């Protein structure tokens, strides 16, 4: 009956080792911002023309 507990535990440990679960995750290096700037100007309103 002990083998019923050993195999799932061994499989879980092997999976974690294969995934690279080796410690606390580290923050990735910040990405550089691209040199493109997009600017949008929008306006909305109501106007009436009374003649």
Short mmCIF file of C-alpha atoms in Angstrom, two decimals:
data_model
loop_
_atom_site.label_atom_id
_atom_site.label_comp_id
_atom_site.label_asym_id
_atom_site.label_seq_id
_atom_site.Cartn_x
_atom_site.Cartn_y
_atom_site.Cartn_z
CA UNK A 1 0.00 0.00 0.00
CA UNK A 2 2.97 2.31 0.52
CA UNK A 3 3.76 2.09 -3.20
CA UNK A 4 0.40 3.74 -3.91
CA UNK A 5 1.68 6.90 -2.20
CA UNK A 6 5.26 6.82 -3.42
CA UNK A 7 4.54 6.83 -7.17
CA UNK A 8 2.28 9.91 -7.23
CA UNK A 9 4.73 11.78 -4.99
CA UNK A 10 7.68 10.79 -7.17
CA UNK A 11 5.78 11.82 -10.30
CA UNK A 12 4.95 15.22 -8.79
CA UNK A 13 8.55 15.85 -7.79
CA UNK A 14 9.79 14.81 -11.22
CA UNK A 15 7.31 17.17 -12.88
CA UNK A 16 8.37 20.09 -10.70
CA UNK A 17 12.04 19.39 -11.39
CA UNK A 18 11.38 19.23 -15.14
CA UNK A 19 9.54 22.55 -15.08
CA UNK A 20 12.44 24.33 -13.42
CA UNK A 21 10.74 24.93 -10.07
CA UNK A 22 13.99 25.59 -8.28
CA UNK A 23 13.21 28.48 -6.00
CA UNK A 24 11.64 31.88 -5.72
CA UNK A 25 10.84 33.42 -9.11
CA UNK A 26 12.94 36.40 -10.12
CA UNK A 27 11.62 39.57 -11.74
CA UNK A 28 12.59 39.79 -15.43
CA UNK A 29 14.73 42.60 -16.78
CA UNK A 30 12.65 45.66 -17.70
CA UNK A 31 11.95 46.00 -21.40
CA UNK A 32 13.12 49.09 -23.23
CA UNK A 33 10.37 51.34 -24.49
CA UNK A 34 10.02 51.62 -28.26
CA UNK A 35 10.72 54.96 -29.94
CA UNK A 36 7.19 55.31 -31.34
CA UNK A 37 4.69 57.76 -29.88
CA UNK A 38 1.02 57.85 -30.85
CA UNK A 39 -1.03 60.93 -29.98
CA UNK A 40 -4.78 61.22 -30.50
CA UNK A 41 -6.89 64.34 -30.11
CA UNK A 42 -10.67 63.94 -30.08
CA UNK A 43 -13.50 66.27 -29.25
CA UNK A 44 -17.26 65.92 -29.08
CA UNK A 45 -20.04 68.42 -28.73
CA UNK A 46 -23.43 69.61 -29.87
CA UNK A 47 -23.93 72.65 -32.02
CA UNK A 48 -27.05 74.17 -33.52
CA UNK A 49 -27.41 76.61 -36.36
CA UNK A 50 -30.43 78.83 -35.98
CA UNK A 51 -30.97 81.04 -39.01
#
